[in-house]
């Protein structure tokens, strides 16, 4: 029996592809990722595409003459034209479970680093200078007893809530869908309308998808409602925050600081933002752990295995 053919793009750890390679004919490059031109030329020969590092736009999908499934090595799917894929009869699945722990850990790390002003402290010490942290202008925030506002209470948001509860934080959240009361009680969270959450939270973490409805959700009007001692943490999607407005808020002291793993125009990051010492940044590295990336590849591979076993899972364009 002829094996199904799978194309793997992007930098994906081979350890996560073992089961896939056992059952299918897998084309994989562990050194240099395939170019867009290569994928456009060869995608017609494949039944499945384990996608990372490429845009699955209409041109790509039109080139995929025999493709049945696109499995995303990610939870986000804003880089895929899922509606057009559905029109062409191609299932698109994402990998939501594997990103949960590492992204939640990154969120907490950015929160702690931002509120403890580590970017500023590190800069001072590296420059051979010293400051007196007894001066109020140099001080950060104690998280124990502070209010964390969670925007988006899905898998990652609920995991962040569990981590933050261990820090002794008060937890409030906003989401399009409110959790059942029993789940709210279990997590120790309180639902608030968005404007109320913005006004009451000392720290806000973002865990929403990039959608037309969430684009620039955090803009100048929102920053003006936030406490001037508050912090914004974004390890979700860059366009949810209006970068120009965030720069204004940080420069004017409208908010105290920010922790960013994602950016509106990434990989380009505004020079103005890079010059500020009240923001700490990382290069979209929320899942950047060895264990996390292997688990992510395993989940993306499992989507393909399940699909050809007649049990499509994690489908985002049903």
mmCIF file of C-alpha atoms in Angstrom:
data_model
loop_
_atom_site.group_PDB
_atom_site.id
_atom_site.type_symbol
_atom_site.label_atom_id
_atom_site.label_comp_id
_atom_site.label_asym_id
_atom_site.label_seq_id
_atom_site.Cartn_x
_atom_site.Cartn_y
_atom_site.Cartn_z
ATOM 1 C CA UNK A 1 0.000 0.000 0.000
ATOM 2 C CA UNK A 2 1.386 3.411 -0.986
ATOM 3 C CA UNK A 3 2.156 5.590 2.008
ATOM 4 C CA UNK A 4 0.622 9.035 2.358
ATOM 5 C CA UNK A 5 3.092 11.851 1.750
ATOM 6 C CA UNK A 6 3.629 14.587 4.344
ATOM 7 C CA UNK A 7 5.559 17.823 3.889
ATOM 8 C CA UNK A 8 7.009 19.410 7.035
ATOM 9 C CA UNK A 9 8.018 23.056 6.805
ATOM 10 C CA UNK A 10 9.836 25.280 9.274
ATOM 11 C CA UNK A 11 12.177 24.374 12.102
ATOM 12 C CA UNK A 12 10.453 21.410 13.749
ATOM 13 C CA UNK A 13 12.291 19.007 16.102
ATOM 14 C CA UNK A 14 12.644 15.593 14.542
ATOM 15 C CA UNK A 15 12.026 13.916 17.901
ATOM 16 C CA UNK A 16 8.403 15.023 17.650
ATOM 17 C CA UNK A 17 7.915 13.406 14.250
ATOM 18 C CA UNK A 18 8.852 9.803 15.088
ATOM 19 C CA UNK A 19 5.337 8.322 14.886
ATOM 20 C CA UNK A 20 4.580 10.276 11.729
ATOM 21 C CA UNK A 21 7.741 8.996 10.047
ATOM 22 C CA UNK A 22 6.871 5.437 11.038
ATOM 23 C CA UNK A 23 3.597 5.513 9.108
ATOM 24 C CA UNK A 24 4.018 8.061 6.327
ATOM 25 C CA UNK A 25 6.549 9.230 3.776
ATOM 26 C CA UNK A 26 7.763 12.460 5.355
ATOM 27 C CA UNK A 27 9.772 15.172 3.606
ATOM 28 C CA UNK A 28 11.633 17.121 6.252
ATOM 29 C CA UNK A 29 14.631 19.440 6.431
ATOM 30 C CA UNK A 30 16.213 19.842 9.842
ATOM 31 C CA UNK A 31 18.899 22.285 8.726
ATOM 32 C CA UNK A 32 17.499 24.850 6.284
ATOM 33 C CA UNK A 33 13.723 25.383 6.192
ATOM 34 C CA UNK A 34 12.078 25.055 2.776
ATOM 35 C CA UNK A 35 11.529 28.327 0.945
ATOM 36 C CA UNK A 36 8.111 29.514 -0.185
ATOM 37 C CA UNK A 37 9.179 28.898 -3.767
ATOM 38 C CA UNK A 38 10.055 25.274 -2.968
ATOM 39 C CA UNK A 39 6.730 24.705 -1.235
ATOM 40 C CA UNK A 40 4.750 26.277 -4.080
ATOM 41 C CA UNK A 41 6.485 23.991 -6.571
ATOM 42 C CA UNK A 42 6.202 20.746 -4.621
ATOM 43 C CA UNK A 43 3.062 21.013 -2.466
ATOM 44 C CA UNK A 44 0.982 19.374 -5.226
ATOM 45 C CA UNK A 45 2.729 16.080 -4.470
ATOM 46 C CA UNK A 46 1.602 15.864 -0.823
ATOM 47 C CA UNK A 47 -1.443 14.602 1.035
ATOM 48 C CA UNK A 48 -0.686 16.444 4.271
ATOM 49 C CA UNK A 49 1.231 19.545 5.288
ATOM 50 C CA UNK A 50 2.647 19.978 8.789
ATOM 51 C CA UNK A 51 2.911 23.735 8.643
ATOM 52 C CA UNK A 52 5.333 26.053 10.364
ATOM 53 C CA UNK A 53 7.083 29.157 9.062
ATOM 54 C CA UNK A 54 4.917 29.690 5.968
ATOM 55 C CA UNK A 55 1.740 31.545 5.003
ATOM 56 C CA UNK A 56 -0.995 29.218 3.790
ATOM 57 C CA UNK A 57 -2.671 31.836 1.603
ATOM 58 C CA UNK A 58 -4.770 31.328 -1.526
ATOM 59 C CA UNK A 59 -1.727 30.944 -3.761
ATOM 60 C CA UNK A 60 -0.352 28.172 -1.555
ATOM 61 C CA UNK A 61 -3.710 26.439 -1.250
ATOM 62 C CA UNK A 62 -4.236 26.556 -5.020
ATOM 63 C CA UNK A 63 -0.854 24.865 -5.423
ATOM 64 C CA UNK A 64 -1.926 22.053 -3.091
ATOM 65 C CA UNK A 65 -3.729 19.918 -5.668
ATOM 66 C CA UNK A 66 -3.911 16.736 -3.575
ATOM 67 C CA UNK A 67 -3.702 18.139 -0.065
ATOM 68 C CA UNK A 68 -6.257 16.867 2.435
ATOM 69 C CA UNK A 69 -5.061 18.353 5.732
ATOM 70 C CA UNK A 70 -2.939 21.234 6.990
ATOM 71 C CA UNK A 71 -1.781 20.591 10.545
ATOM 72 C CA UNK A 72 -0.436 23.684 12.252
ATOM 73 C CA UNK A 73 2.626 23.496 14.456
ATOM 74 C CA UNK A 74 0.989 26.262 16.491
ATOM 75 C CA UNK A 75 -2.256 27.213 18.186
ATOM 76 C CA UNK A 76 -2.784 30.401 16.162
ATOM 77 C CA UNK A 77 -4.146 30.131 12.624
ATOM 78 C CA UNK A 78 -4.214 33.751 11.425
ATOM 79 C CA UNK A 79 -1.490 32.849 8.896
ATOM 80 C CA UNK A 80 -3.846 30.419 7.131
ATOM 81 C CA UNK A 81 -6.819 31.243 4.918
ATOM 82 C CA UNK A 82 -9.008 28.713 6.679
ATOM 83 C CA UNK A 83 -12.172 29.653 4.777
ATOM 84 C CA UNK A 84 -10.510 29.125 1.402
ATOM 85 C CA UNK A 85 -8.994 25.864 2.617
ATOM 86 C CA UNK A 86 -12.473 24.662 3.574
ATOM 87 C CA UNK A 87 -13.782 25.717 0.168
ATOM 88 C CA UNK A 88 -11.064 23.552 -1.396
ATOM 89 C CA UNK A 89 -11.938 20.612 0.864
ATOM 90 C CA UNK A 90 -8.817 20.898 3.033
ATOM 91 C CA UNK A 91 -9.097 20.360 6.781
ATOM 92 C CA UNK A 92 -7.073 22.720 8.960
ATOM 93 C CA UNK A 93 -6.153 21.627 12.483
ATOM 94 C CA UNK A 94 -4.144 23.473 15.125
ATOM 95 C CA UNK A 95 -2.190 22.318 18.179
ATOM 96 C CA UNK A 96 -3.701 23.987 21.255
ATOM 97 C CA UNK A 97 -2.575 21.693 24.057
ATOM 98 C CA UNK A 98 1.191 21.744 23.610
ATOM 99 C CA UNK A 99 1.495 25.525 23.796
ATOM 100 C CA UNK A 100 -0.459 25.830 27.029
ATOM 101 C CA UNK A 101 2.217 25.354 29.683
ATOM 102 C CA UNK A 102 5.206 27.066 28.009
ATOM 103 C CA UNK A 103 3.146 30.083 26.936
ATOM 104 C CA UNK A 104 1.604 30.416 30.389
ATOM 105 C CA UNK A 105 5.092 30.189 31.892
ATOM 106 C CA UNK A 106 6.310 32.908 29.522
ATOM 107 C CA UNK A 107 3.375 35.099 30.539
ATOM 108 C CA UNK A 108 4.201 34.747 34.221
ATOM 109 C CA UNK A 109 7.905 35.327 33.503
ATOM 110 C CA UNK A 110 7.168 38.545 31.592
ATOM 111 C CA UNK A 111 4.787 39.670 34.329
ATOM 112 C CA UNK A 112 7.352 39.157 37.060
ATOM 113 C CA UNK A 113 10.165 40.691 35.020
ATOM 114 C CA UNK A 114 8.080 43.741 34.099
ATOM 115 C CA UNK A 115 6.692 44.416 37.560
ATOM 116 C CA UNK A 116 10.118 43.918 39.159
ATOM 117 C CA UNK A 117 11.595 46.272 36.507
ATOM 118 C CA UNK A 118 14.272 43.773 35.536
ATOM 119 C CA UNK A 119 14.922 45.307 32.096
ATOM 120 C CA UNK A 120 15.767 48.626 33.764
ATOM 121 C CA UNK A 121 17.771 47.087 36.620
ATOM 122 C CA UNK A 122 19.752 44.913 34.209
ATOM 123 C CA UNK A 123 20.578 47.913 32.022
ATOM 124 C CA UNK A 124 21.791 49.940 35.012
ATOM 125 C CA UNK A 125 24.105 47.202 36.254
ATOM 126 C CA UNK A 126 25.461 46.391 32.788
ATOM 127 C CA UNK A 127 26.347 50.039 32.304
ATOM 128 C CA UNK A 128 28.431 49.942 35.493
ATOM 129 C CA UNK A 129 26.016 52.208 37.354
ATOM 130 C CA UNK A 130 24.129 51.845 40.612
ATOM 131 C CA UNK A 131 20.835 53.101 41.975
ATOM 132 C CA UNK A 132 19.160 53.254 45.362
ATOM 133 C CA UNK A 133 15.992 51.104 45.184
ATOM 134 C CA UNK A 134 14.771 52.937 48.287
ATOM 135 C CA UNK A 135 13.786 55.741 45.927
ATOM 136 C CA UNK A 136 10.169 55.343 44.874
ATOM 137 C CA UNK A 137 10.903 56.187 41.225
ATOM 138 C CA UNK A 138 13.007 53.022 40.944
ATOM 139 C CA UNK A 139 10.536 50.645 42.572
ATOM 140 C CA UNK A 140 8.275 48.061 40.995
ATOM 141 C CA UNK A 141 5.195 46.228 42.231
ATOM 142 C CA UNK A 142 4.523 43.420 44.689
ATOM 143 C CA UNK A 143 2.319 40.829 43.008
ATOM 144 C CA UNK A 144 0.979 39.227 46.194
ATOM 145 C CA UNK A 145 -2.372 40.906 46.788
ATOM 146 C CA UNK A 146 -2.363 42.662 43.390
ATOM 147 C CA UNK A 147 -5.236 42.163 40.950
ATOM 148 C CA UNK A 148 -4.537 40.264 37.742
ATOM 149 C CA UNK A 149 -6.949 40.916 34.886
ATOM 150 C CA UNK A 150 -6.968 38.038 32.388
ATOM 151 C CA UNK A 151 -8.277 38.899 28.924
ATOM 152 C CA UNK A 152 -9.202 35.581 27.320
ATOM 153 C CA UNK A 153 -9.944 32.628 29.599
ATOM 154 C CA UNK A 154 -9.167 29.681 27.372
ATOM 155 C CA UNK A 155 -6.572 26.988 28.008
ATOM 156 C CA UNK A 156 -3.662 29.399 28.435
ATOM 157 C CA UNK A 157 -5.652 31.976 30.373
ATOM 158 C CA UNK A 158 -6.875 29.409 32.883
ATOM 159 C CA UNK A 159 -3.344 28.055 33.310
ATOM 160 C CA UNK A 160 -2.048 31.579 33.957
ATOM 161 C CA UNK A 161 -4.816 31.959 36.545
ATOM 162 C CA UNK A 162 -3.647 28.812 38.327
ATOM 163 C CA UNK A 163 -0.027 30.007 38.350
ATOM 164 C CA UNK A 164 -0.996 33.514 39.510
ATOM 165 C CA UNK A 165 -3.175 32.118 42.289
ATOM 166 C CA UNK A 166 -0.039 30.526 43.745
ATOM 167 C CA UNK A 167 1.493 34.023 43.840
ATOM 168 C CA UNK A 168 -1.375 35.254 45.981
ATOM 169 C CA UNK A 169 -2.928 37.452 43.302
ATOM 170 C CA UNK A 170 -6.609 38.395 43.085
ATOM 171 C CA UNK A 171 -7.985 37.096 39.787
ATOM 172 C CA UNK A 172 -10.538 38.715 37.479
ATOM 173 C CA UNK A 173 -11.189 37.916 33.826
ATOM 174 C CA UNK A 174 -13.067 38.879 30.698
ATOM 175 C CA UNK A 175 -13.937 36.628 27.781
ATOM 176 C CA UNK A 176 -16.558 36.436 25.058
ATOM 177 C CA UNK A 177 -17.815 33.312 26.802
ATOM 178 C CA UNK A 178 -18.218 33.350 30.562
ATOM 179 C CA UNK A 179 -17.128 30.233 32.429
ATOM 180 C CA UNK A 180 -19.663 28.185 34.387
ATOM 181 C CA UNK A 181 -19.953 29.385 38.000
ATOM 182 C CA UNK A 182 -18.525 26.104 39.254
ATOM 183 C CA UNK A 183 -15.404 26.574 37.109
ATOM 184 C CA UNK A 184 -15.035 30.196 38.249
ATOM 185 C CA UNK A 185 -15.160 29.028 41.852
ATOM 186 C CA UNK A 186 -12.652 26.247 41.184
ATOM 187 C CA UNK A 187 -10.172 28.693 39.608
ATOM 188 C CA UNK A 188 -10.877 31.468 42.101
ATOM 189 C CA UNK A 189 -11.705 33.985 39.355
ATOM 190 C CA UNK A 190 -14.350 36.686 39.038
ATOM 191 C CA UNK A 191 -15.906 37.731 35.735
ATOM 192 C CA UNK A 192 -15.869 41.463 34.922
ATOM 193 C CA UNK A 193 -17.006 43.437 31.917
ATOM 194 C CA UNK A 194 -14.034 44.585 29.835
ATOM 195 C CA UNK A 195 -14.086 48.243 30.912
ATOM 196 C CA UNK A 196 -14.324 47.310 34.570
ATOM 197 C CA UNK A 197 -11.440 44.845 34.258
ATOM 198 C CA UNK A 198 -9.296 47.507 32.579
ATOM 199 C CA UNK A 199 -9.984 49.985 35.383
ATOM 200 C CA UNK A 200 -9.466 47.578 38.292
ATOM 201 C CA UNK A 201 -6.518 45.398 37.247
ATOM 202 C CA UNK A 202 -2.965 46.079 38.397
ATOM 203 C CA UNK A 203 -1.669 43.726 35.698
ATOM 204 C CA UNK A 204 -3.474 42.663 32.508
ATOM 205 C CA UNK A 205 -2.440 39.566 30.575
ATOM 206 C CA UNK A 206 -3.715 38.896 27.051
ATOM 207 C CA UNK A 207 -4.711 35.406 25.857
ATOM 208 C CA UNK A 208 -7.093 36.076 22.969
ATOM 209 C CA UNK A 209 -6.808 35.054 19.308
ATOM 210 C CA UNK A 210 -6.069 37.546 16.547
ATOM 211 C CA UNK A 211 -9.464 38.325 15.024
ATOM 212 C CA UNK A 212 -11.067 41.424 13.487
ATOM 213 C CA UNK A 213 -12.923 41.836 16.788
ATOM 214 C CA UNK A 214 -9.718 41.788 18.862
ATOM 215 C CA UNK A 215 -7.522 43.922 16.580
ATOM 216 C CA UNK A 216 -6.337 46.993 18.533
ATOM 217 C CA UNK A 217 -8.531 45.975 21.462
ATOM 218 C CA UNK A 218 -5.905 47.661 23.606
ATOM 219 C CA UNK A 219 -5.590 51.169 22.245
ATOM 220 C CA UNK A 220 -5.162 54.700 23.585
ATOM 221 C CA UNK A 221 -8.698 54.794 24.971
ATOM 222 C CA UNK A 222 -8.082 51.622 26.953
ATOM 223 C CA UNK A 223 -4.678 52.752 28.224
ATOM 224 C CA UNK A 224 -6.276 55.968 29.478
ATOM 225 C CA UNK A 225 -8.636 53.889 31.614
ATOM 226 C CA UNK A 226 -5.878 51.728 33.116
ATOM 227 C CA UNK A 227 -4.175 52.576 36.408
ATOM 228 C CA UNK A 228 -0.958 54.524 35.914
ATOM 229 C CA UNK A 229 0.821 51.903 38.036
ATOM 230 C CA UNK A 230 -0.524 49.029 35.954
ATOM 231 C CA UNK A 231 1.283 46.686 33.558
ATOM 232 C CA UNK A 232 0.284 45.067 30.271
ATOM 233 C CA UNK A 233 1.558 41.600 29.325
ATOM 234 C CA UNK A 234 1.059 40.179 25.827
ATOM 235 C CA UNK A 235 2.196 36.687 24.868
ATOM 236 C CA UNK A 236 -0.768 36.098 22.543
ATOM 237 C CA UNK A 237 -0.906 38.040 19.274
ATOM 238 C CA UNK A 238 0.731 41.375 18.471
ATOM 239 C CA UNK A 239 -2.118 43.120 16.585
ATOM 240 C CA UNK A 240 -4.361 42.922 19.663
ATOM 241 C CA UNK A 241 -2.336 45.882 20.968
ATOM 242 C CA UNK A 242 -2.040 49.118 18.992
ATOM 243 C CA UNK A 243 1.751 49.462 19.193
ATOM 244 C CA UNK A 244 1.842 53.215 18.580
ATOM 245 C CA UNK A 245 -0.665 53.779 21.381
ATOM 246 C CA UNK A 246 1.264 51.489 23.718
ATOM 247 C CA UNK A 247 4.446 53.474 23.095
ATOM 248 C CA UNK A 248 2.542 56.643 23.954
ATOM 249 C CA UNK A 249 1.201 55.106 27.168
ATOM 250 C CA UNK A 250 4.654 53.906 28.243
ATOM 251 C CA UNK A 251 6.397 57.185 27.435
ATOM 252 C CA UNK A 252 3.752 59.344 29.096
ATOM 253 C CA UNK A 253 3.512 57.220 32.231
ATOM 254 C CA UNK A 254 -0.105 56.378 31.492
ATOM 255 C CA UNK A 255 0.822 52.814 32.457
ATOM 256 C CA UNK A 256 3.901 51.701 34.389
ATOM 257 C CA UNK A 257 5.281 49.087 32.031
ATOM 258 C CA UNK A 258 4.797 46.168 29.692
ATOM 259 C CA UNK A 259 6.061 42.674 28.940
ATOM 260 C CA UNK A 260 5.844 41.676 25.290
ATOM 261 C CA UNK A 261 6.508 38.398 23.507
ATOM 262 C CA UNK A 262 4.577 39.459 20.398
ATOM 263 C CA UNK A 263 4.434 42.637 18.340
ATOM 264 C CA UNK A 264 2.043 44.250 15.888
ATOM 265 C CA UNK A 265 4.519 44.254 12.993
ATOM 266 C CA UNK A 266 6.853 41.429 13.981
ATOM 267 C CA UNK A 267 9.591 40.647 13.225
ATOM 268 C CA UNK A 268 9.929 44.438 12.946
ATOM 269 C CA UNK A 269 9.853 46.131 16.345
ATOM 270 C CA UNK A 270 9.581 49.896 16.594
ATOM 271 C CA UNK A 271 12.810 51.670 17.514
ATOM 272 C CA UNK A 272 10.806 53.846 19.907
ATOM 273 C CA UNK A 273 9.643 50.744 21.737
ATOM 274 C CA UNK A 274 13.147 49.296 21.823
ATOM 275 C CA UNK A 275 14.489 52.445 23.467
ATOM 276 C CA UNK A 276 12.143 52.277 26.449
ATOM 277 C CA UNK A 277 13.408 50.764 29.684
ATOM 278 C CA UNK A 278 9.931 50.162 31.148
ATOM 279 C CA UNK A 279 9.228 47.346 28.711
ATOM 280 C CA UNK A 280 10.808 43.894 28.588
ATOM 281 C CA UNK A 281 10.632 41.966 25.298
ATOM 282 C CA UNK A 282 11.219 38.534 23.817
ATOM 283 C CA UNK A 283 11.082 37.393 20.148
ATOM 284 C CA UNK A 284 7.776 35.476 20.058
ATOM 285 C CA UNK A 285 9.439 32.779 22.135
ATOM 286 C CA UNK A 286 6.484 31.679 24.248
ATOM 287 C CA UNK A 287 6.922 28.051 23.208
ATOM 288 C CA UNK A 288 10.700 28.343 22.957
ATOM 289 C CA UNK A 289 11.649 25.423 25.154
ATOM 290 C CA UNK A 290 13.097 22.111 24.004
ATOM 291 C CA UNK A 291 10.330 20.166 25.713
ATOM 292 C CA UNK A 292 7.639 22.531 24.469
ATOM 293 C CA UNK A 293 8.686 22.358 20.824
ATOM 294 C CA UNK A 294 8.932 18.558 20.855
ATOM 295 C CA UNK A 295 5.468 18.278 22.398
ATOM 296 C CA UNK A 296 4.140 20.775 19.854
ATOM 297 C CA UNK A 297 5.501 18.736 16.948
ATOM 298 C CA UNK A 298 3.999 15.572 18.449
ATOM 299 C CA UNK A 299 0.571 17.209 18.658
ATOM 300 C CA UNK A 300 0.764 18.528 15.091
ATOM 301 C CA UNK A 301 1.836 15.069 13.899
ATOM 302 C CA UNK A 302 -0.955 13.421 15.900
ATOM 303 C CA UNK A 303 -3.495 15.609 14.062
ATOM 304 C CA UNK A 304 -2.371 14.062 10.768
ATOM 305 C CA UNK A 305 -2.331 10.524 12.162
ATOM 306 C CA UNK A 306 -5.854 10.950 13.562
ATOM 307 C CA UNK A 307 -7.147 12.504 10.331
ATOM 308 C CA UNK A 308 -6.090 9.577 8.169
ATOM 309 C CA UNK A 309 -7.490 7.241 10.807
ATOM 310 C CA UNK A 310 -10.863 8.864 10.215
ATOM 311 C CA UNK A 311 -10.900 10.889 13.438
ATOM 312 C CA UNK A 312 -10.151 14.549 12.626
ATOM 313 C CA UNK A 313 -9.247 16.535 15.765
ATOM 314 C CA UNK A 314 -8.486 20.170 16.635
ATOM 315 C CA UNK A 315 -10.235 21.278 13.439
ATOM 316 C CA UNK A 316 -10.486 25.088 13.089
ATOM 317 C CA UNK A 317 -12.395 25.255 9.787
ATOM 318 C CA UNK A 318 -15.143 22.697 10.314
#
